[in-house]
Coordinates of C-alpha atoms and ligand atoms in Angstrom, one line a residue:
M1 CA -7.9 -177.2 -198.2
P2 CA -4.4 -178.6 -198.0
P3 CA -1.6 -176.2 -199.0
S4 CA -0.6 -176.1 -202.6
P5 CA 2.5 -178.1 -203.4
R6 CA 5.8 -176.2 -203.4
V7 CA 7.2 -175.4 -206.8
L8 CA 10.1 -177.6 -208.0
V9 CA 9.9 -176.8 -211.7
S10 CA 7.8 -173.8 -212.7
S11 CA 5.4 -173.8 -215.6
E12 CA 7.7 -171.3 -217.4
A13 CA 10.7 -173.6 -217.0
L14 CA 8.6 -176.5 -218.2
E15 CA 7.5 -174.6 -221.3
Q16 CA 11.0 -173.6 -222.1
R17 CA 12.5 -177.1 -221.7
V18 CA 9.6 -178.7 -223.6
A19 CA 10.3 -176.3 -226.5
E20 CA 14.0 -177.3 -226.5
L21 CA 13.2 -181.0 -226.5
A22 CA 10.7 -180.5 -229.4
A23 CA 13.4 -178.7 -231.4
E24 CA 15.9 -181.5 -230.7
L25 CA 13.3 -184.2 -231.7
D26 CA 12.5 -182.3 -234.9
R27 CA 16.2 -182.3 -235.8
D28 CA 16.6 -186.0 -235.1
Y29 CA 13.4 -187.1 -236.8
R30 CA 13.7 -184.9 -239.9
D31 CA 13.9 -187.0 -243.1
R32 CA 12.8 -190.2 -241.3
E33 CA 9.5 -192.0 -241.3
P34 CA 6.9 -190.5 -238.9
P35 CA 7.6 -191.9 -235.5
L36 CA 4.9 -193.6 -233.5
C37 CA 4.8 -191.7 -230.3
I38 CA 3.5 -193.8 -227.4
G39 CA 2.5 -192.0 -224.2
L40 CA 2.4 -194.0 -221.0
L41 CA -0.9 -193.3 -219.3
K42 CA -1.8 -191.3 -217.3
G43 CA 1.1 -189.3 -216.1
S44 CA 2.7 -188.4 -219.5
V45 CA -0.4 -186.9 -221.0
F46 CA 0.3 -183.2 -220.3
F47 CA 3.9 -183.5 -221.4
L48 CA 3.0 -185.5 -224.5
V49 CA 0.5 -182.9 -225.7
D50 CA 2.7 -179.9 -225.0
L51 CA 5.7 -181.6 -226.6
L52 CA 3.9 -182.8 -229.8
K53 CA 2.2 -179.5 -230.3
R54 CA 5.6 -177.9 -230.4
M55 CA 7.0 -180.4 -233.0
E56 CA 6.7 -179.9 -236.7
T57 CA 7.5 -183.6 -237.5
E58 CA 4.6 -185.6 -238.6
V59 CA 3.8 -188.2 -235.9
E60 CA 1.3 -190.9 -235.0
I61 CA 0.1 -191.2 -231.4
D62 CA -0.9 -194.2 -229.3
F63 CA -1.1 -194.9 -225.5
L64 CA 0.0 -197.7 -223.2
Q65 CA -0.9 -198.1 -219.6
T66 CA 1.0 -200.2 -217.1
S67 CA 0.4 -200.9 -213.5
S68 CA 3.3 -201.5 -211.2
Y69 CA 1.7 -203.5 -208.4
R70 CA -1.1 -206.1 -208.1
A71 CA -1.8 -208.3 -205.1
G72 CA 0.1 -211.5 -205.5
T73 CA 2.9 -210.0 -207.7
A74 CA 6.4 -209.1 -206.5
P75 CA 7.2 -205.4 -206.0
G76 CA 8.8 -204.2 -209.2
E77 CA 6.6 -206.4 -211.4
V78 CA 4.8 -204.5 -214.1
W79 CA 1.8 -205.5 -216.1
I80 CA -0.1 -204.0 -219.1
R81 CA -3.4 -202.5 -218.2
K82 CA -4.2 -200.9 -221.6
D83 CA -2.3 -202.0 -224.7
V84 CA -1.5 -199.9 -227.8
E85 CA -3.8 -200.2 -230.9
I86 CA -1.3 -199.5 -233.7
P87 CA 0.9 -202.4 -234.8
L88 CA 4.5 -201.9 -233.7
R89 CA 6.4 -204.2 -236.1
G90 CA 9.0 -202.2 -238.1
R91 CA 8.0 -198.9 -236.5
D92 CA 10.3 -196.2 -235.1
I93 CA 8.9 -195.6 -231.7
L94 CA 9.3 -192.6 -229.4
L95 CA 8.2 -193.5 -225.9
I96 CA 7.0 -190.6 -223.9
E97 CA 7.0 -190.9 -220.1
D98 CA 6.5 -188.5 -217.2
I99 CA 9.2 -189.8 -214.8
V100 CA 11.7 -192.6 -214.6
D101 CA 12.0 -193.7 -211.0
T102 CA 13.2 -197.3 -210.3
G103 CA 13.2 -198.0 -214.0
H104 CA 11.1 -201.2 -213.7
T105 CA 8.2 -199.8 -215.8
L106 CA 10.4 -198.6 -218.6
R107 CA 12.5 -201.7 -218.6
T108 CA 9.4 -203.9 -219.0
V109 CA 7.9 -201.6 -221.7
L110 CA 11.2 -201.4 -223.7
D111 CA 11.5 -205.2 -223.6
L112 CA 7.8 -205.5 -224.8
L113 CA 8.3 -203.1 -227.7
A114 CA 11.5 -204.9 -228.8
H115 CA 9.6 -208.3 -228.6
R116 CA 6.8 -206.9 -230.7
G117 CA 9.3 -206.1 -233.5
A118 CA 9.7 -202.3 -233.2
R119 CA 12.6 -201.2 -235.5
Q120 CA 13.9 -198.5 -233.1
V121 CA 12.8 -197.3 -229.7
K122 CA 13.8 -194.0 -228.2
L123 CA 12.8 -192.8 -224.8
C124 CA 11.8 -189.3 -223.9
A125 CA 11.2 -188.7 -220.2
L126 CA 10.3 -185.3 -218.7
L127 CA 11.9 -186.2 -215.3
D128 CA 14.7 -188.5 -214.3
K129 CA 15.0 -189.5 -210.6
A130 CA 18.4 -190.9 -211.3
A131 CA 19.2 -191.7 -207.6
A132 CA 16.2 -194.1 -207.4
R133 CA 17.2 -196.3 -210.2
E134 CA 17.2 -200.1 -209.6
V135 CA 17.3 -201.2 -213.3
Q136 CA 19.1 -199.3 -216.0
V137 CA 17.2 -197.8 -218.9
P138 CA 18.7 -195.5 -221.5
I139 CA 16.9 -192.1 -221.5
D140 CA 17.5 -190.6 -225.0
Y141 CA 15.8 -187.3 -224.3
C142 CA 15.5 -186.0 -220.7
G143 CA 13.7 -182.8 -219.5
F144 CA 15.1 -182.5 -216.0
T145 CA 17.1 -184.6 -213.5
I146 CA 15.5 -184.2 -210.1
E147 CA 16.3 -185.3 -206.5
N148 CA 14.9 -188.5 -205.1
R149 CA 11.6 -187.1 -203.7
F150 CA 7.9 -187.6 -204.6
V151 CA 6.7 -185.0 -207.1
V152 CA 3.2 -184.1 -208.4
G153 CA 1.7 -181.9 -211.1
Y154 CA 1.8 -181.6 -214.9
G155 CA 0.3 -185.1 -215.2
L156 CA 1.9 -186.6 -212.1
D157 CA -0.4 -187.6 -209.3
H158 CA -0.6 -188.6 -205.6
D159 CA -3.6 -190.9 -205.3
E160 CA -5.0 -189.3 -208.5
R161 CA -4.7 -185.8 -207.1
Y162 CA -2.7 -182.8 -208.4
R163 CA -2.4 -184.0 -212.1
N164 CA -3.7 -180.7 -213.5
L165 CA -1.3 -178.5 -211.5
P166 CA 0.5 -176.4 -214.2
Y167 CA 3.9 -176.9 -212.5
I168 CA 5.9 -179.8 -210.9
G169 CA 5.8 -179.5 -207.1
F170 CA 6.4 -181.5 -204.0
L171 CA 4.2 -181.8 -200.9
E172 CA 5.1 -180.0 -197.7
E173 CA 5.2 -183.2 -195.6
D174 CA 7.8 -184.5 -198.1
E175 CA 10.0 -181.5 -197.6
A176 CA 13.6 -182.6 -197.4
Ligands
IMP201 P1 9.3 -196.9 -212.0 O1 8.8 -198.1 -212.6 O2 9.7 -197.0 -210.5 O3 10.4 -196.2 -212.8 O4 8.1 -195.9 -211.8 C1 7.6 -195.2 -212.8 C2 6.2 -194.7 -212.5 O5 5.9 -194.5 -211.1 C3 6.0 -193.4 -213.2 O6 5.6 -193.5 -214.5 C4 5.0 -192.7 -212.3 O7 3.7 -193.0 -212.8 C5 5.2 -193.3 -211.0 N1 6.1 -192.3 -210.2 C6 7.4 -192.5 -209.8 N2 7.9 -191.5 -209.1 C7 6.8 -190.6 -209.0 C8 6.7 -189.4 -208.3 O8 7.6 -188.8 -207.7 N3 5.4 -188.8 -208.4 C9 4.4 -189.4 -209.1 N4 4.5 -190.5 -209.7 C10 5.7 -191.2 -209.7
MG202 MG1 3.9 -193.1 -215.4

């Protein structure tokens, strides 16, 4: 058994910050039409569920899955693996993402949503690896800004492992 990842953000800290974000979102979406919350698969799932359970605002939920690399494409090129099912035209969209790293994924998704005629798009990201950014994306709601290191848990994976860790951690070999 490999050692457990070291704790970077504990489950208690996650729970508290998620509750704060939910309260902020409730304030901002009060008296508006129910937002369409779009989770980016698969990493955002744990965050999305915890966040939306904490919110009192009525919401709709859909999912989008991107993939950031395919043989024959340039690094940084993003393609849609699974599309949303609910029409986006005229909708207020709250994109829910696990982590913003280089920003290529979000830039592509934000452009797509605008192209599909969304009325408004806000981005809620649990983690911001600000130092790794290559293209700018506005993060409207951010859980934590973290150092530029590879993290796992609470939805985030390393080769599909560690997603169900209840905290955000980093692997020993990646120790800075
Ligand atoms: P970006 O397009 O470089 O911003 O990458 C975004 C995606 O890469 C995220 O949605 C994650 O799926 C994945 N990713 C980036 N950094 C990490 C990390 O530290 N751990 C796990 N997945 C990551
Ligand atoms: Mg992701």
